[in-house]
XYZ file of C-alpha atoms in Angstrom:
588
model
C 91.925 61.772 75.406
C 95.591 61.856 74.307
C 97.541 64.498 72.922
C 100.247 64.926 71.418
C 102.570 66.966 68.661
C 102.919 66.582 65.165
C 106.433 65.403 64.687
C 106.368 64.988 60.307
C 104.073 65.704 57.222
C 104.285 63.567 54.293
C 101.576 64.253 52.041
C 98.209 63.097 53.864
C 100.621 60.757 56.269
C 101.254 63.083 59.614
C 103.301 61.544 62.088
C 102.701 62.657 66.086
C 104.452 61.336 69.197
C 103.253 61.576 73.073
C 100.015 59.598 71.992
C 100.588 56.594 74.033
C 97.132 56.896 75.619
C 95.312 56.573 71.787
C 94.572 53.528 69.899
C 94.766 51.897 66.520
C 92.112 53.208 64.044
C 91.355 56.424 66.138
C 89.642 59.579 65.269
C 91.901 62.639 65.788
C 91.659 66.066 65.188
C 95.115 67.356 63.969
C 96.513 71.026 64.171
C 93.946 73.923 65.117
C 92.590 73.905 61.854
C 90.745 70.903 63.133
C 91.531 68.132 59.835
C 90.280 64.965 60.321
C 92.502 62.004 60.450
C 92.546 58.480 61.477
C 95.676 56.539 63.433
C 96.970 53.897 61.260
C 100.129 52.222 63.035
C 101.181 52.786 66.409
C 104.908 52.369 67.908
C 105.259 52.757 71.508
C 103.928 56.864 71.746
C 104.415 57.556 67.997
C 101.430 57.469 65.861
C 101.063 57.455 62.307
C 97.921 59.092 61.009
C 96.066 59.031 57.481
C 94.826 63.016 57.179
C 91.469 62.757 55.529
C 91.537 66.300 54.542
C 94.679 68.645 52.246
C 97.777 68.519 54.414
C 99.081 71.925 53.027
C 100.752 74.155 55.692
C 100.530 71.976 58.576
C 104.190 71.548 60.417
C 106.128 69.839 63.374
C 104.829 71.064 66.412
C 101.117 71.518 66.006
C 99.139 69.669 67.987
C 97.002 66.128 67.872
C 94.327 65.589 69.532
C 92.618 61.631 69.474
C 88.721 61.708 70.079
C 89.284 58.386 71.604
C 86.476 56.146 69.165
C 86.881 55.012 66.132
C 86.003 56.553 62.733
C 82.200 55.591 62.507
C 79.016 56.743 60.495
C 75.362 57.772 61.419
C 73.006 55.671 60.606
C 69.457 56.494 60.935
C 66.400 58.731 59.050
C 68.330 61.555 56.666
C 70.135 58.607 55.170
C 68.376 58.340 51.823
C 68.901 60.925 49.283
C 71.959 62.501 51.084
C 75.053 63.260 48.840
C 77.951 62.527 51.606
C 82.089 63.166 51.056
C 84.140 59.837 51.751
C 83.924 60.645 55.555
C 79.766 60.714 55.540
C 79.605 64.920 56.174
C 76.614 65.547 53.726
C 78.076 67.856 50.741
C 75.079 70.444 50.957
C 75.971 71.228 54.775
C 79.210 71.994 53.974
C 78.691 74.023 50.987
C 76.317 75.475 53.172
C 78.751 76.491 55.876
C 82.061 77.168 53.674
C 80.404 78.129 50.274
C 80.981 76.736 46.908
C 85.449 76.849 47.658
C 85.246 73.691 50.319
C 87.006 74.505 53.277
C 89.510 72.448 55.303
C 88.484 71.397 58.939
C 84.782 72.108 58.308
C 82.656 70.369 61.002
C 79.006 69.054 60.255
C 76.545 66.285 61.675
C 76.075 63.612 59.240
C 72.194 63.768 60.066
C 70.115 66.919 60.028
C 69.697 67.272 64.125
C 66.519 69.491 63.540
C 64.582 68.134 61.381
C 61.121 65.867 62.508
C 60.256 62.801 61.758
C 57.173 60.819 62.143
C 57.802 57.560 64.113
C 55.225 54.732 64.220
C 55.706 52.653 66.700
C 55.182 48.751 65.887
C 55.744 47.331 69.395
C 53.880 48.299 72.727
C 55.178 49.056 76.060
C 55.286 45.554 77.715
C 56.742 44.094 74.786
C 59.926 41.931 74.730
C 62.852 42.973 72.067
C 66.076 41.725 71.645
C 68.599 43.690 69.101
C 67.530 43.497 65.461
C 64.209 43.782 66.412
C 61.882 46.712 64.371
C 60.431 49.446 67.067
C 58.764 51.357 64.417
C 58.868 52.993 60.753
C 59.487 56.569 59.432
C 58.245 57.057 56.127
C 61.844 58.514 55.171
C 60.573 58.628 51.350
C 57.725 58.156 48.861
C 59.743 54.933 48.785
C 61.665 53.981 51.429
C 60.113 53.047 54.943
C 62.696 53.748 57.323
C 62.862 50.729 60.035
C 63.955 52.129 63.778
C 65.508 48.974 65.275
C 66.824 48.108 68.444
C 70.449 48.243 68.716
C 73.453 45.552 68.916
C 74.029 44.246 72.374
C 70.873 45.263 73.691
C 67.353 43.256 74.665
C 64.593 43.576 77.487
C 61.208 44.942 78.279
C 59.779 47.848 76.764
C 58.981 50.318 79.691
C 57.922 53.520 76.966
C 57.400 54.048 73.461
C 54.985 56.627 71.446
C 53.940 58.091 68.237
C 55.125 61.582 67.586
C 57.496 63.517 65.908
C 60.554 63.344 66.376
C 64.646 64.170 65.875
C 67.312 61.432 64.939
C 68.148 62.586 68.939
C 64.910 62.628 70.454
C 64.323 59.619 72.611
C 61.460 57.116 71.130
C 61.575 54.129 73.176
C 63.037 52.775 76.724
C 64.361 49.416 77.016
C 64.484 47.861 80.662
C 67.478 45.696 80.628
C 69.451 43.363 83.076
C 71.614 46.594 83.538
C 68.830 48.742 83.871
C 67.187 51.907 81.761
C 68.441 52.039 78.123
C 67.290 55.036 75.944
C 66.936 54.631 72.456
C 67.309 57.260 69.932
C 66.104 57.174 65.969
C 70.347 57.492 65.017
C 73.085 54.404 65.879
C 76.675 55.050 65.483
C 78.581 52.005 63.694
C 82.177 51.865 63.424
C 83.398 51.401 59.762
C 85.833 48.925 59.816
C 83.113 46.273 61.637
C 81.088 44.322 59.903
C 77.344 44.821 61.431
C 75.979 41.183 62.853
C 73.617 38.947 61.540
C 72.148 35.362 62.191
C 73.520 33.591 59.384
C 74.621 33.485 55.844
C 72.547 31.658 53.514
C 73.716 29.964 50.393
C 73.564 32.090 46.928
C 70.952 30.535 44.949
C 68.589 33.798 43.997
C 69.566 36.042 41.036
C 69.561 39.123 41.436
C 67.723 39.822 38.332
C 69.064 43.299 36.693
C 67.243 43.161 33.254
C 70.250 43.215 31.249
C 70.436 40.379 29.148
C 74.365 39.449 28.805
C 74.017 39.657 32.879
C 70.906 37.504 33.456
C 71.731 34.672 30.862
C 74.890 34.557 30.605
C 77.094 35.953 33.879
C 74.503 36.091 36.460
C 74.710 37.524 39.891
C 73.310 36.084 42.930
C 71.439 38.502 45.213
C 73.966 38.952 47.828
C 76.770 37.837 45.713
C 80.209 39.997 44.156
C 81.019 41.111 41.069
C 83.989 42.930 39.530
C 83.426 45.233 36.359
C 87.227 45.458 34.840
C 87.715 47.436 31.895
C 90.169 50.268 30.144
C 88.854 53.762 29.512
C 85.804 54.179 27.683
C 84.680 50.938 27.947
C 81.170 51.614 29.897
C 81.964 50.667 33.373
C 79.895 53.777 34.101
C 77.093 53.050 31.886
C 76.835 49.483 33.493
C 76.605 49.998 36.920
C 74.091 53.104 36.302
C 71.882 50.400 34.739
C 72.706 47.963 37.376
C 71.312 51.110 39.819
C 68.571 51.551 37.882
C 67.534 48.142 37.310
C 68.372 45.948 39.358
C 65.827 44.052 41.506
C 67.320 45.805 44.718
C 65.525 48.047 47.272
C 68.565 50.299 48.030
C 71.337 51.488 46.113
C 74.556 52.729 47.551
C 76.762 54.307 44.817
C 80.503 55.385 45.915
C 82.176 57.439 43.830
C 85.747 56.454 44.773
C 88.674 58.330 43.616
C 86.832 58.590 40.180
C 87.119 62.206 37.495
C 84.758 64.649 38.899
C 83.195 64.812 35.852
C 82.074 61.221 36.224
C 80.796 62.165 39.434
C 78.864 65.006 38.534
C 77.047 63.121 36.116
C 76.401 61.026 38.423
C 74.662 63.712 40.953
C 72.812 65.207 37.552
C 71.758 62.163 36.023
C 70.126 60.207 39.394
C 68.010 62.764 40.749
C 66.490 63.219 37.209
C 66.267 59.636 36.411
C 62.605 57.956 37.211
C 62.714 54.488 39.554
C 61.000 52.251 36.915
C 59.425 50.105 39.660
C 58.068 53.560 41.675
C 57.661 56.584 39.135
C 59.705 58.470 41.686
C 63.103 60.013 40.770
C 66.049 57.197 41.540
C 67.335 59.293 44.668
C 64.400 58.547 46.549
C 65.946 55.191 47.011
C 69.914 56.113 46.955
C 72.718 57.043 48.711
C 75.878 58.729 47.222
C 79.087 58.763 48.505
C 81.535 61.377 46.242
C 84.888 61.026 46.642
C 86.542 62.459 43.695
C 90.070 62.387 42.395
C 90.612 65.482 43.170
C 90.098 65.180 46.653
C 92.568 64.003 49.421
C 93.681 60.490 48.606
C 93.466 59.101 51.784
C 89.386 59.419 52.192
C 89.095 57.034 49.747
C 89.743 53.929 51.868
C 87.406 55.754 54.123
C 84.535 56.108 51.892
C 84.652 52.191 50.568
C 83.971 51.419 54.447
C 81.606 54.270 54.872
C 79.412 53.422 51.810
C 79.392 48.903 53.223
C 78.325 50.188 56.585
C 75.423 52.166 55.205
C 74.293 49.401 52.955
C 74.826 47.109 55.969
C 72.742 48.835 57.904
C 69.551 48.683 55.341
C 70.207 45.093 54.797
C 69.515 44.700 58.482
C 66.555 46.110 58.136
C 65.438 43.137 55.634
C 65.797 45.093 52.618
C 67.687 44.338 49.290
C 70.528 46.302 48.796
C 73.076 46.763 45.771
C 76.211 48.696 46.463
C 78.167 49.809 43.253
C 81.958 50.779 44.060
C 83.328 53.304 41.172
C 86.225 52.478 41.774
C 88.245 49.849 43.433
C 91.556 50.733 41.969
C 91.441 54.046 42.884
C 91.224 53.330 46.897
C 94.205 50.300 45.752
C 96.065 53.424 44.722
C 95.825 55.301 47.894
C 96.666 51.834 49.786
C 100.065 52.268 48.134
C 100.442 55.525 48.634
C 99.980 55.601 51.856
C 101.856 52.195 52.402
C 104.818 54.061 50.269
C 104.793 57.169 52.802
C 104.709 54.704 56.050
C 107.846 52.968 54.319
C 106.179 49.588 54.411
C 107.927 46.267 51.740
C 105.870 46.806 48.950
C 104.585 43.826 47.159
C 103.692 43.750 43.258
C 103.888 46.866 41.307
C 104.284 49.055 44.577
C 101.099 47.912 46.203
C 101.124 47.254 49.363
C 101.418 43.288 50.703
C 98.285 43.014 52.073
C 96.029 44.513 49.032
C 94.240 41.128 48.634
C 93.115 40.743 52.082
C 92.088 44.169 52.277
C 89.537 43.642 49.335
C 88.978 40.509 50.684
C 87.564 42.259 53.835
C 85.576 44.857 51.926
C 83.928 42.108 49.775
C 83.254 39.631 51.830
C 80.682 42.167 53.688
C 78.516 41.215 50.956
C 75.878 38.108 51.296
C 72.129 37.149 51.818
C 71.798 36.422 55.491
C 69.133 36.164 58.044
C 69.404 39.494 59.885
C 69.647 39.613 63.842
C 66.103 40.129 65.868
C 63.369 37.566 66.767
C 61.496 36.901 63.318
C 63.643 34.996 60.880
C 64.107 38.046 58.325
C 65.508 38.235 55.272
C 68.412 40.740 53.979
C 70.576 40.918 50.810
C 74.047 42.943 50.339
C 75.267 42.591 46.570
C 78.424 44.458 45.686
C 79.435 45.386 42.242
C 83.294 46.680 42.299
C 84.088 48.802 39.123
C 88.256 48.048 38.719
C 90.209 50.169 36.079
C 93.322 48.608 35.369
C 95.508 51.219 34.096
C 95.001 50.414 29.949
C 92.928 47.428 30.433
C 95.502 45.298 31.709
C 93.744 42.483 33.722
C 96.544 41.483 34.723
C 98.089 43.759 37.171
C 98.076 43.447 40.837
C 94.590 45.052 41.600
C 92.647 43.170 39.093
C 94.234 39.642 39.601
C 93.679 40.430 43.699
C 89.972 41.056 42.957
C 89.299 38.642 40.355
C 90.814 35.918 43.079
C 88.021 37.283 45.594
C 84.475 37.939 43.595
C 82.246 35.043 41.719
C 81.528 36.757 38.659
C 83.670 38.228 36.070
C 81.871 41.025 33.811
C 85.121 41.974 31.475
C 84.932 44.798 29.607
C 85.742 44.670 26.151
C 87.769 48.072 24.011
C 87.310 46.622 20.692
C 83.479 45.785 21.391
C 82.929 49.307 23.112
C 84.470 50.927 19.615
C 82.316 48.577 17.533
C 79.435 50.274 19.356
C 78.223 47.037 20.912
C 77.071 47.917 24.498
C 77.067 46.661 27.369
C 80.398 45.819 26.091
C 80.846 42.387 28.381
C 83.113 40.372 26.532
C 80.975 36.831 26.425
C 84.590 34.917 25.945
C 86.159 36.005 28.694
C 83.676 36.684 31.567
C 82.003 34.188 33.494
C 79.963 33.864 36.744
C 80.312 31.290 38.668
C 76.704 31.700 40.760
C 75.034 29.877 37.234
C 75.544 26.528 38.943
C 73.780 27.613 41.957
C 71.006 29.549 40.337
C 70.272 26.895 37.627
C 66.984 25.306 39.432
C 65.896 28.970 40.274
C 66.056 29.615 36.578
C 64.244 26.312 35.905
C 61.399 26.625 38.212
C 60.765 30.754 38.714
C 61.158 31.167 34.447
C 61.061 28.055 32.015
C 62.850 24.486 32.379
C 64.407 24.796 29.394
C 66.293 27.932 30.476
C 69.677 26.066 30.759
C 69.724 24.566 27.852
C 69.050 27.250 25.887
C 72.130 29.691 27.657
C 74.108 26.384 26.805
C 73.610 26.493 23.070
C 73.918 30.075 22.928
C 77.429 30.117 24.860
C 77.957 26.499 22.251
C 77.620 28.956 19.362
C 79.921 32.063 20.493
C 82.500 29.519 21.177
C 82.182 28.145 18.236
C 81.835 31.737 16.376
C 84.894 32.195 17.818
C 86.701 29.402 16.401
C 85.311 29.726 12.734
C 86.303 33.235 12.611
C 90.120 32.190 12.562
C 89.011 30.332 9.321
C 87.661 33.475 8.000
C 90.462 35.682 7.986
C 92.642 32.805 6.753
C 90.286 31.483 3.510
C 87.561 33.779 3.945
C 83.838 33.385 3.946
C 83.461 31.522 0.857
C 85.344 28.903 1.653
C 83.206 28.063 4.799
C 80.301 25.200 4.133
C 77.302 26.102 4.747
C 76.823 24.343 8.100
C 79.509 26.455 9.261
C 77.863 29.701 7.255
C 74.657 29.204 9.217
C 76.495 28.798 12.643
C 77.847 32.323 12.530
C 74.670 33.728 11.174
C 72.954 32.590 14.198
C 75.814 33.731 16.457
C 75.991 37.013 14.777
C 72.208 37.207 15.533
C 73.072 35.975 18.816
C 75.332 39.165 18.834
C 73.103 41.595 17.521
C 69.813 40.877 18.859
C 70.205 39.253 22.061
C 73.678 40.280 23.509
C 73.673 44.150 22.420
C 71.513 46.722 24.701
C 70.678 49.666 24.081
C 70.503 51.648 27.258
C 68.801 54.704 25.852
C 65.730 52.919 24.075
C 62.356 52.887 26.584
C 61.529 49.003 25.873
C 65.080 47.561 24.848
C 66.687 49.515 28.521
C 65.009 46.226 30.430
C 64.335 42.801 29.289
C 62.418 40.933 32.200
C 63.092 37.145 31.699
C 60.692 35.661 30.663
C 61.194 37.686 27.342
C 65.062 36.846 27.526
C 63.945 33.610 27.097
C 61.634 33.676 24.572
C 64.311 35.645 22.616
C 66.523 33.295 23.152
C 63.873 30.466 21.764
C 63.430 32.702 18.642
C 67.337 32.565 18.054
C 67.431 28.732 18.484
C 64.612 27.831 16.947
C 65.761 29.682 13.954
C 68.940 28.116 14.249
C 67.507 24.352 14.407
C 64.815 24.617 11.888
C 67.502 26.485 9.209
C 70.061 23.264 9.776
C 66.531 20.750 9.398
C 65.909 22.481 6.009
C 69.941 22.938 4.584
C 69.678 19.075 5.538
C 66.480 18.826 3.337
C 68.434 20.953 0.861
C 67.506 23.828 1.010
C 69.808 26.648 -0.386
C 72.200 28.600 2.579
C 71.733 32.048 0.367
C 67.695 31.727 0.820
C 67.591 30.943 4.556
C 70.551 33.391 5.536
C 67.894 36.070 3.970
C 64.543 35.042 5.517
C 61.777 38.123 6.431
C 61.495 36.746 9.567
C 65.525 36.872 10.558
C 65.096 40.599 10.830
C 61.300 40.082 12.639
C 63.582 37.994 15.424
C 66.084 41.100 15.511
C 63.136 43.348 16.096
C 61.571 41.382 18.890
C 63.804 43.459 21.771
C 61.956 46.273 20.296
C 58.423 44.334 21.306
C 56.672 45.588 24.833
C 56.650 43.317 27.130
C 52.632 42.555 27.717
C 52.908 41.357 23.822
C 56.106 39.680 23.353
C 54.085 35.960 23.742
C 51.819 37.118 20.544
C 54.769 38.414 18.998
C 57.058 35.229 19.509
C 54.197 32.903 17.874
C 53.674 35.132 14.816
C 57.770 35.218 14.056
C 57.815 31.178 14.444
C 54.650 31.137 11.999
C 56.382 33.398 9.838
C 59.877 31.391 10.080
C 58.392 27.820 9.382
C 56.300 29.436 6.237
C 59.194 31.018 4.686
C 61.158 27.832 5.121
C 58.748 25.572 3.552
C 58.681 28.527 0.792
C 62.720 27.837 0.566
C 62.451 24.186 0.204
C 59.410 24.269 -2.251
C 62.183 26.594 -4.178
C 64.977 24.786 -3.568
C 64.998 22.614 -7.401
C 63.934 26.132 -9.477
């Protein structure tokens, strides 16, 4: 263990010499008041440390003292439903210990040490294991079954293993192993900054379907794959990854709350415990794990609780499960990058950021993927991260953004002027783009309908096009459009209305599973096509722009999803009578 003195406090940066015996990325324990901080850059016996905890009233000659490992979290049964600060000490604990006024140097165990859990084993003494490989289950949740596996680096014999009950501590299993007796406990200890192992990646050509419909036609995400979520204030970044939690077809979310108003976070810790799991009837938290690190709190646990919030998911992924991390957000932990990079009088790079901003992101995000996890079967995991950015007035293109946007396959940018028009999710269908809908174009065509392509095609055709005939508009106006062109943005604008706009708060329109998505998107097209066959017949543009059945397609989101079939076929009977109706009329 080294010690040593603190020799200058700058804000959450503490500088202490006469630790030559520490290392880079310590754990150390500064002053008596016991803060937790973590050694950034060594020089000879000098160390610089990032305090994870207020720095107020510490001074030169208190003392340091390095713990000798690196900053690392818990990971075993406790996990799920746990509300934990950037640095994974559960937020009940503490308020527990220090009451409702957090106090500074306030020590807790990640994982409740007392509490019992059921462990079923799934292997029998005798048995051969390598690491990856399941032991048993704990039953962690109505949801969740919690899978105790053997840890990294380790494989032999099974000598003991029963079914009791037992602490994250308690010893379930003994492994014999070339270097003898291992004794395995319910709880691992992973250090943050390492990516946990795996077999192998495999290639991103699954959606991860999320039941949003701008997402899962348009800008899909693979499962396993990265997304960024730019936009200004007031956008619905928020909204968007709640539904993403909600939603999405993962088995775990991880939610970190990084550097974001407390207010944001509190809703947050209201909202999910209250919120049903659509899939379970259980409340949401029964399959979550928060991670609040709030503006208000030191700066520098923000870097920590990006890496404490991968590791976790990591850790369920290698347990074969889905899992969708949400990171609320990225610009905030960028912030205390240069901050901290200002205070260790580093060359700063763009805008004050530090240099090496990109391949710091690049390290958090490339964590993510669908990979073959480590132990004897050939097992399945997925890791999808979805990285909120909030570029100070929805500027994409400031240093944080541009970094990310370099790094992730699909673009979901957030649109002010759509989020005032009160179109939500307010994805801007110009500007965002995925670039997974390559990969995931024979999923789509096999698992939902062969013409799924296609149809995204034409719709995308028409909002470019939309685009480009509303530049007419506000030159001649409306009138002066032909009706060709009239009809195109009436289908867009449907487009628009009815397909692209979501309302988040409505019990059937919240999720749209996809085989409705497409048959919505048929109704649009369909319409579309069979209006330009009549106008060519000669029919008149004011009769088919105010067709019944044009509002019956608006109304189909509206339609459960057992009868949307039955409901599609009745608005295409309806359409194709009341444009024979408009041709019959078309000479009177």
């Amino acid at each position: 263990m080294a010690n040593g003195v603190i020799t200058k406090v700058a804000g959450p940066l503490v500088i202490a010499e006469g630790m030559r015996d520490a290392n880079m990325f310590d754990v150390v324990r500064v002053s008596d008041q016991n803060l937790i901080g973590e050694i950034i850059e060594m020089h000879e016996d000098r160390a610089s440390i990032q305090v994870y905890e207020e720095t107020s009233g510490l001074g030169p000659g208190e003392k340091v003292v390095s713990t000798g490992r690196p900053l690392s979290v818990e990971l075993g049964p406790g996990l799920i439903g746990s509300i934990f600060d950037g640095i994974q000490r559960p937020l009940a604990k503490i308020m527990e210990v220090s009451g409702t006024n957090l106090q500074r140097g306030v020590e807790v165990k990640s994982l409740d040490r007392d509490k019992k859990w059921a462990f079923t084993p799934l292997k029998q003494i005798g048995d051969e294991v390598v690491s990856g490989d399941v032991l048993g289950t704990v039953q962690e949740t109505v949801v969740v079954s919690h899978k105790i596996m053997v840890p990294d680096k380790i494989s032999g014999k099974i000598v003991d293993i029963k079914k009791d009950f037992f602490s994250v501590e308690d010893v379930i299993a003994k492994v014999e192993t070339e270097k003898g007796i291992v004794e395995i406990t319910m709880m691992q200890n992973w250090p943050v900054r390492v990516g946990r192992p795996y077999k192998r990646k495999l290639s991103p050509d699954i959606p991860l379907v999320t039941g949003q419909r701008v997402i899962d036609t348009l800008f899909p995400i693979a499962k396993g794959g990265v997304a960024a979520v730019p936009g200004p204030f007031g956008s619905g970044k928020t909204v968007v990854q709640h539904q993403l939690a909600k939603w999405a077809a993962a088995d775990i979310i991880v939610y970190i709350g990084c550097g974001e108003r407390g207010n944001e976070m509190t809703d947050v810790l209201n909202e999910f415990p209250e919120l049903k799991d659509p899939r379970t009837g259980a409340s949401l938290m029964e399959r979550t794990v928060l991670i609040a690190n709030t503006s208000d709190m030191p700066v520098a646990a923000r870097e920590a609780s990006i890496y404490t919030g991968i590791t976790i998911a990591e850790y369920f992924r290698d347990m074969g499960y889905t899992v969708a991390l949400m990171a609320d957000s990225t610009s905030r932990w960028a912030e205390a990058l240069r901050e901290m990079s200002g205070r260790l009088e580093e060359m700063p790079g763009e805008e004050g950021y530090p240099a090496y901003l990109g391949s710091r992101l690049a390290q958090f995000y490339e964590r993510a993927g669908r990979v073959i996890v480590n132990g004897s079967e050939e097992t399945e995991g997925a890791l999808s991260v979805i990285g909120a950015v909030s570029p100070p007035g929805g500027d994409i293109s400031e240093p944080v953004a541009q970094a990310t946007l370099r790094i992730v396959k699909v673009f979901w940018g957030l649109d002010s002027s759509l989020a005032y028009k009160r179109h939500f999710p307010a994805i801007n269908w110009l500007t965002s783009y995925s670039l997974y809908a390559d990969s995931l174009e024979n999923w789509f065509k096999q698992e939902v309908n062969s013409e799924w392509n296609t149809l995204r095609g034409r719709l995308m055709a028409l909002l470019q096009e939309e685009a480009e005939l509303e530049e007419i508009v506000k030159l001649v106006g409306m009138d002066a459009l032909s009706a060709p062109d009239r009809l195109k943005l009436e289908a867009a604008r449907s487009i628009r209305e009815d397909y692209l706009h979501q309302n988040a708060f409505h019990e059937t329109d919240t999720y749209t599973s996809l085989s409705k998505q497409y048959y919505m998107m048929s109704a649009i097209i369909k319409f579309y096509d069979k209006s330009v066959a009549a106008l060519n017949e000669g029919a008149d543009i004011e009769a088919i722009v105010s067709l019944a059945a044009r509002e019956r397609i608006g109304r189909i989101k509206y339609t459960a999803e057992e009868n949307i079939e039955q409901e599609y076929k009745a608005t295409m009977a309806q359409l194709e009578n009341e444009l024979e109706e408009a041709l019959k009329n078309k000479d009177n």
